[in-house]
Every structure is written in structure tokens, then in C-alpha cells.
């Protein structure tokens, strides 16, 4: 139990950044143009940077990418419409790629 609690404490900041990314930025969607800008540029960049840092500091954890995708799902019903389902998968993939980039960066820094 202590291992889970320690791991959760070290990872909570990353989940909070992702939650703020998904839920706070949704408030700024005014029309289709702003929605596309947020969904296609702003959210993916924040997700990628957060995942890179996660990969650098924590390492690669597949569950992190899965949780990122799951955290986006409620925003589909809150801010967007059913056409936004694809973004849950896209953000999970972006998180996966970001973690991989972070691992590669940490390995090249150790050499």
C-alpha cells in the first residue's frame, strides 16, 4: 500500500496539469474555430510537454497514457460533442509518444 501511495504522490502533479489542460481550456471554446485551435494545438502541446517531463522524471508507464485518454472523455459531454471521441485516443497516443521522448532524452543525457 505504501508503494502505491508514494507513487501517487509523485505523479499527482502530472495528472493535475492534464486535468487543468482538458477542463480549464474547455471554458475558452467560443465557436468552432476556437474549439479546433484548442483541440488541435493547445491541448496536444500541453499534453506532449507534460508527458515528456513525466517520462524524464518518472519513466515510462503505459497506465499514464491510458489515464490521459480516460480523463478527456468527460469533457466530450461537457464542452464538445460526440465527434470529439477521437481526441481521447489521440491524446493517449500523444502522451505515449511524449513519455517515449522523455525516456530517450533521459538515456541520451546519461551517456
Short mmCIF file of N, CA and C in Angstrom, two decimals:
data_model
loop_
_atom_site.label_atom_id
_atom_site.label_comp_id
_atom_site.label_asym_id
_atom_site.label_seq_id
_atom_site.Cartn_x
_atom_site.Cartn_y
_atom_site.Cartn_z
N UNK A 1 0.82 -1.20 0.00
CA UNK A 1 0.00 0.00 0.00
C UNK A 1 0.86 1.25 0.00
N UNK A 2 1.95 1.23 0.74
CA UNK A 2 2.83 2.39 0.81
C UNK A 2 3.45 2.73 -0.53
N UNK A 3 3.75 1.70 -1.33
CA UNK A 3 4.34 1.92 -2.65
C UNK A 3 3.37 2.69 -3.55
N UNK A 4 2.09 2.29 -3.54
CA UNK A 4 1.08 2.97 -4.34
C UNK A 4 0.92 4.42 -3.89
N UNK A 5 0.90 4.62 -2.57
CA UNK A 5 0.72 5.97 -2.03
C UNK A 5 1.89 6.87 -2.40
N UNK A 6 3.10 6.36 -2.32
CA UNK A 6 4.29 7.13 -2.69
C UNK A 6 4.29 7.45 -4.17
N UNK A 7 3.92 6.47 -4.99
CA UNK A 7 3.88 6.67 -6.43
C UNK A 7 2.82 7.70 -6.79
N UNK A 8 1.66 7.60 -6.14
CA UNK A 8 0.58 8.55 -6.40
C UNK A 8 1.01 9.97 -6.07
N UNK A 9 1.69 10.14 -4.94
CA UNK A 9 2.15 11.47 -4.54
C UNK A 9 3.13 12.04 -5.56
N UNK A 10 4.00 11.21 -6.10
CA UNK A 10 4.98 11.70 -7.06
C UNK A 10 4.37 11.99 -8.43
N UNK A 11 3.23 11.39 -8.73
CA UNK A 11 2.61 11.56 -10.04
C UNK A 11 1.44 12.53 -10.06
N UNK A 12 0.93 12.91 -8.92
CA UNK A 12 -0.30 13.72 -8.85
C UNK A 12 -0.18 15.03 -9.62
N UNK A 13 0.97 15.66 -9.59
CA UNK A 13 1.13 16.95 -10.28
C UNK A 13 0.91 16.78 -11.79
N UNK A 14 1.34 15.67 -12.35
CA UNK A 14 1.17 15.44 -13.78
C UNK A 14 -0.31 15.26 -14.12
N UNK A 15 -1.04 14.53 -13.28
CA UNK A 15 -2.47 14.37 -13.51
C UNK A 15 -3.21 15.69 -13.36
N UNK A 16 -2.79 16.50 -12.41
CA UNK A 16 -3.43 17.81 -12.23
C UNK A 16 -3.21 18.72 -13.43
N UNK A 17 -2.01 18.70 -13.99
CA UNK A 17 -1.74 19.51 -15.19
C UNK A 17 -2.63 19.05 -16.34
N UNK A 18 -2.74 17.74 -16.53
CA UNK A 18 -3.58 17.20 -17.60
C UNK A 18 -5.05 17.57 -17.36
N UNK A 19 -5.51 17.44 -16.13
CA UNK A 19 -6.90 17.79 -15.81
C UNK A 19 -7.15 19.27 -16.08
N UNK A 20 -6.23 20.13 -15.65
CA UNK A 20 -6.38 21.56 -15.93
C UNK A 20 -6.36 21.83 -17.43
N UNK A 21 -5.50 21.14 -18.14
CA UNK A 21 -5.41 21.27 -19.59
C UNK A 21 -6.75 20.95 -20.23
N UNK A 22 -7.33 19.83 -19.89
CA UNK A 22 -8.57 19.39 -20.50
C UNK A 22 -9.79 20.20 -20.06
N UNK A 23 -9.89 20.48 -18.78
CA UNK A 23 -11.11 21.06 -18.24
C UNK A 23 -11.09 22.58 -18.20
N UNK A 24 -9.96 23.19 -17.94
CA UNK A 24 -9.91 24.65 -17.90
C UNK A 24 -9.95 25.24 -19.31
N UNK A 25 -9.21 24.65 -20.23
CA UNK A 25 -9.18 25.19 -21.58
C UNK A 25 -10.52 25.02 -22.30
N UNK A 26 -11.31 24.05 -21.89
CA UNK A 26 -12.63 23.88 -22.48
C UNK A 26 -13.53 25.08 -22.29
N UNK A 27 -13.29 25.85 -21.24
CA UNK A 27 -14.08 27.06 -20.98
C UNK A 27 -13.83 28.14 -22.03
N UNK A 28 -12.73 28.06 -22.72
CA UNK A 28 -12.37 29.09 -23.71
C UNK A 28 -12.88 28.78 -25.11
N UNK A 29 -13.60 27.69 -25.26
CA UNK A 29 -14.18 27.36 -26.57
C UNK A 29 -15.42 28.21 -26.77
N UNK A 30 -15.32 29.12 -27.73
CA UNK A 30 -16.44 30.03 -28.01
C UNK A 30 -17.19 29.62 -29.28
N UNK A 31 -16.45 29.10 -30.24
CA UNK A 31 -17.04 28.71 -31.51
C UNK A 31 -16.21 27.57 -32.09
N UNK A 32 -16.52 27.16 -33.29
CA UNK A 32 -15.81 26.04 -33.91
C UNK A 32 -14.33 26.36 -34.11
N UNK A 33 -14.01 27.58 -34.50
CA UNK A 33 -12.61 27.95 -34.72
C UNK A 33 -11.78 27.88 -33.46
N UNK A 34 -12.30 28.45 -32.38
CA UNK A 34 -11.55 28.40 -31.12
C UNK A 34 -11.49 26.97 -30.59
N UNK A 35 -12.56 26.20 -30.81
CA UNK A 35 -12.55 24.80 -30.38
C UNK A 35 -11.49 23.99 -31.11
N UNK A 36 -11.38 24.20 -32.41
CA UNK A 36 -10.37 23.48 -33.19
C UNK A 36 -8.96 23.91 -32.79
N UNK A 37 -8.77 25.19 -32.54
CA UNK A 37 -7.45 25.69 -32.11
C UNK A 37 -7.06 25.03 -30.79
N UNK A 38 -7.98 24.99 -29.86
CA UNK A 38 -7.68 24.40 -28.55
C UNK A 38 -7.46 22.89 -28.68
N UNK A 39 -8.35 22.21 -29.39
CA UNK A 39 -8.26 20.75 -29.50
C UNK A 39 -7.08 20.27 -30.34
N UNK A 40 -6.70 21.05 -31.35
CA UNK A 40 -5.65 20.60 -32.28
C UNK A 40 -4.27 21.16 -31.98
N UNK A 41 -4.19 22.25 -31.21
CA UNK A 41 -2.89 22.87 -30.98
C UNK A 41 -2.56 22.98 -29.49
N UNK A 42 -3.39 23.67 -28.74
CA UNK A 42 -3.05 23.98 -27.35
C UNK A 42 -3.03 22.74 -26.47
N UNK A 43 -4.11 21.97 -26.46
CA UNK A 43 -4.19 20.79 -25.60
C UNK A 43 -3.10 19.76 -25.95
N UNK A 44 -2.89 19.45 -27.24
CA UNK A 44 -1.83 18.48 -27.55
C UNK A 44 -0.43 18.92 -27.13
N UNK A 45 -0.14 20.22 -27.27
CA UNK A 45 1.18 20.72 -26.88
C UNK A 45 1.38 20.56 -25.37
N UNK A 46 0.38 20.95 -24.59
CA UNK A 46 0.49 20.81 -23.13
C UNK A 46 0.58 19.34 -22.75
N UNK A 47 -0.21 18.50 -23.39
CA UNK A 47 -0.18 17.05 -23.12
C UNK A 47 1.20 16.47 -23.46
N UNK A 48 1.75 16.87 -24.59
CA UNK A 48 3.06 16.37 -25.01
C UNK A 48 4.16 16.81 -24.05
N UNK A 49 4.18 18.08 -23.70
CA UNK A 49 5.22 18.60 -22.79
C UNK A 49 5.11 17.93 -21.42
N UNK A 50 3.89 17.80 -20.91
CA UNK A 50 3.68 17.14 -19.62
C UNK A 50 4.17 15.69 -19.66
N UNK A 51 3.88 15.01 -20.76
CA UNK A 51 4.29 13.61 -20.89
C UNK A 51 5.80 13.45 -21.06
N UNK A 52 6.42 14.40 -21.74
CA UNK A 52 7.88 14.37 -21.86
C UNK A 52 8.52 14.51 -20.48
N UNK A 53 8.04 15.46 -19.72
CA UNK A 53 8.58 15.67 -18.37
C UNK A 53 8.30 14.45 -17.49
N UNK A 54 7.11 13.87 -17.63
CA UNK A 54 6.78 12.64 -16.90
C UNK A 54 7.77 11.54 -17.25
N UNK A 55 8.04 11.36 -18.53
CA UNK A 55 8.99 10.34 -18.96
C UNK A 55 10.40 10.59 -18.44
N UNK A 56 10.79 11.85 -18.39
CA UNK A 56 12.11 12.20 -17.87
C UNK A 56 12.23 11.91 -16.37
N UNK A 57 11.20 12.27 -15.62
CA UNK A 57 11.28 12.19 -14.16
C UNK A 57 10.81 10.86 -13.58
N UNK A 58 9.77 10.29 -14.15
CA UNK A 58 9.16 9.08 -13.60
C UNK A 58 9.57 7.85 -14.39
N UNK A 59 9.66 7.99 -15.69
CA UNK A 59 9.91 6.85 -16.56
C UNK A 59 8.69 6.58 -17.40
N UNK A 60 8.68 5.47 -18.09
CA UNK A 60 7.55 5.12 -18.95
C UNK A 60 6.56 4.26 -18.19
N UNK A 61 5.32 4.71 -18.17
CA UNK A 61 4.22 3.96 -17.55
C UNK A 61 3.04 3.98 -18.52
N UNK A 62 2.70 2.84 -19.06
CA UNK A 62 1.59 2.75 -20.01
C UNK A 62 0.29 3.26 -19.41
N UNK A 63 0.09 2.99 -18.12
CA UNK A 63 -1.15 3.42 -17.49
C UNK A 63 -1.32 4.94 -17.50
N UNK A 64 -0.22 5.68 -17.51
CA UNK A 64 -0.33 7.13 -17.56
C UNK A 64 -1.01 7.56 -18.86
N UNK A 65 -0.61 7.00 -19.97
CA UNK A 65 -1.22 7.34 -21.26
C UNK A 65 -2.68 6.93 -21.31
N UNK A 66 -2.99 5.78 -20.74
CA UNK A 66 -4.38 5.33 -20.71
C UNK A 66 -5.23 6.27 -19.87
N UNK A 67 -4.70 6.68 -18.71
CA UNK A 67 -5.43 7.61 -17.84
C UNK A 67 -5.62 8.95 -18.53
N UNK A 68 -4.63 9.41 -19.27
CA UNK A 68 -4.77 10.67 -20.01
C UNK A 68 -5.96 10.59 -20.96
N UNK A 69 -6.07 9.49 -21.71
CA UNK A 69 -7.21 9.32 -22.60
C UNK A 69 -8.53 9.28 -21.86
N UNK A 70 -8.56 8.57 -20.75
CA UNK A 70 -9.78 8.45 -19.96
C UNK A 70 -10.20 9.80 -19.36
N UNK A 71 -9.23 10.59 -18.92
CA UNK A 71 -9.54 11.89 -18.32
C UNK A 71 -10.19 12.84 -19.31
N UNK A 72 -9.93 12.64 -20.60
CA UNK A 72 -10.54 13.53 -21.60
C UNK A 72 -12.01 13.20 -21.85
N UNK A 73 -12.42 11.97 -21.65
CA UNK A 73 -13.77 11.53 -22.02
C UNK A 73 -14.88 12.39 -21.43
N UNK A 74 -14.88 12.74 -20.14
CA UNK A 74 -15.97 13.60 -19.64
C UNK A 74 -16.06 14.96 -20.33
N UNK A 75 -14.95 15.48 -20.82
CA UNK A 75 -15.01 16.79 -21.48
C UNK A 75 -15.79 16.73 -22.79
N UNK A 76 -15.88 15.55 -23.37
CA UNK A 76 -16.66 15.40 -24.60
C UNK A 76 -18.11 15.78 -24.34
N UNK A 77 -18.63 15.38 -23.19
CA UNK A 77 -20.02 15.67 -22.85
C UNK A 77 -20.20 17.05 -22.24
N UNK A 78 -19.13 17.59 -21.65
CA UNK A 78 -19.22 18.90 -21.00
C UNK A 78 -19.05 20.04 -22.01
N UNK A 79 -18.02 19.96 -22.86
CA UNK A 79 -17.66 21.08 -23.73
C UNK A 79 -17.86 20.84 -25.22
N UNK A 80 -17.74 19.61 -25.65
CA UNK A 80 -17.69 19.33 -27.08
C UNK A 80 -18.90 18.50 -27.49
N UNK A 81 -18.76 17.70 -28.53
CA UNK A 81 -19.83 16.79 -28.94
C UNK A 81 -19.22 15.44 -29.28
N UNK A 82 -20.05 14.52 -29.73
CA UNK A 82 -19.58 13.15 -29.95
C UNK A 82 -18.47 13.03 -30.98
N UNK A 83 -18.28 14.04 -31.80
CA UNK A 83 -17.18 13.98 -32.78
C UNK A 83 -15.81 14.12 -32.11
N UNK A 84 -15.77 14.49 -30.86
CA UNK A 84 -14.51 14.67 -30.14
C UNK A 84 -13.98 13.38 -29.52
N UNK A 85 -14.68 12.26 -29.69
CA UNK A 85 -14.21 10.98 -29.14
C UNK A 85 -12.81 10.64 -29.62
N UNK A 86 -12.53 10.96 -30.86
CA UNK A 86 -11.23 10.61 -31.44
C UNK A 86 -10.07 11.27 -30.68
N UNK A 87 -10.34 12.40 -30.05
CA UNK A 87 -9.29 13.11 -29.33
C UNK A 87 -8.85 12.36 -28.07
N UNK A 88 -9.73 11.60 -27.46
CA UNK A 88 -9.34 10.81 -26.29
C UNK A 88 -8.23 9.84 -26.68
N UNK A 89 -8.40 9.19 -27.82
CA UNK A 89 -7.38 8.26 -28.31
C UNK A 89 -6.13 9.04 -28.74
N UNK A 90 -6.34 10.15 -29.42
CA UNK A 90 -5.21 10.95 -29.90
C UNK A 90 -4.36 11.45 -28.74
N UNK A 91 -4.98 11.93 -27.68
CA UNK A 91 -4.21 12.44 -26.55
C UNK A 91 -3.49 11.32 -25.81
N UNK A 92 -4.09 10.13 -25.76
CA UNK A 92 -3.39 8.98 -25.17
C UNK A 92 -2.15 8.63 -26.00
N UNK A 93 -2.28 8.69 -27.32
CA UNK A 93 -1.14 8.40 -28.19
C UNK A 93 -0.08 9.49 -28.06
N UNK A 94 -0.50 10.74 -27.98
CA UNK A 94 0.45 11.84 -27.78
C UNK A 94 1.19 11.66 -26.46
N UNK A 95 0.47 11.26 -25.42
CA UNK A 95 1.10 11.01 -24.13
C UNK A 95 2.12 9.87 -24.22
N UNK A 96 1.76 8.82 -24.93
CA UNK A 96 2.65 7.68 -25.15
C UNK A 96 3.94 8.15 -25.84
N UNK A 97 3.78 8.93 -26.90
CA UNK A 97 4.93 9.45 -27.64
C UNK A 97 5.77 10.38 -26.76
N UNK A 98 5.11 11.23 -25.97
CA UNK A 98 5.82 12.14 -25.08
C UNK A 98 6.64 11.41 -24.04
N UNK A 99 6.07 10.36 -23.46
CA UNK A 99 6.83 9.57 -22.49
C UNK A 99 8.04 8.92 -23.14
N UNK A 100 7.83 8.40 -24.36
CA UNK A 100 8.94 7.78 -25.08
C UNK A 100 10.04 8.80 -25.35
N UNK A 101 9.65 10.01 -25.73
CA UNK A 101 10.63 11.08 -25.95
C UNK A 101 11.39 11.40 -24.67
N UNK A 102 10.66 11.44 -23.55
CA UNK A 102 11.30 11.70 -22.26
C UNK A 102 12.29 10.63 -21.88
N UNK A 103 11.95 9.38 -22.13
CA UNK A 103 12.87 8.27 -21.85
C UNK A 103 14.11 8.38 -22.72
N UNK A 104 13.91 8.66 -24.00
CA UNK A 104 15.05 8.80 -24.92
C UNK A 104 15.95 9.95 -24.48
N UNK A 105 15.34 11.06 -24.08
CA UNK A 105 16.13 12.21 -23.60
C UNK A 105 16.92 11.85 -22.36
N UNK A 106 16.28 11.12 -21.44
CA UNK A 106 16.99 10.77 -20.20
C UNK A 106 18.12 9.80 -20.48
N UNK A 107 17.94 8.90 -21.44
CA UNK A 107 19.01 7.96 -21.79
C UNK A 107 20.18 8.66 -22.48
N UNK A 108 19.89 9.62 -23.35
CA UNK A 108 20.96 10.33 -24.04
C UNK A 108 21.70 11.28 -23.09
N UNK A 109 21.01 11.77 -22.07
CA UNK A 109 21.67 12.63 -21.07
C UNK A 109 22.61 11.85 -20.16
N UNK A 110 22.34 10.56 -19.98
CA UNK A 110 23.17 9.73 -19.10
C UNK A 110 24.48 9.32 -19.78
N UNK A 111 24.51 9.40 -21.10
CA UNK A 111 25.72 8.98 -21.83
C UNK A 111 26.79 10.03 -21.78
#
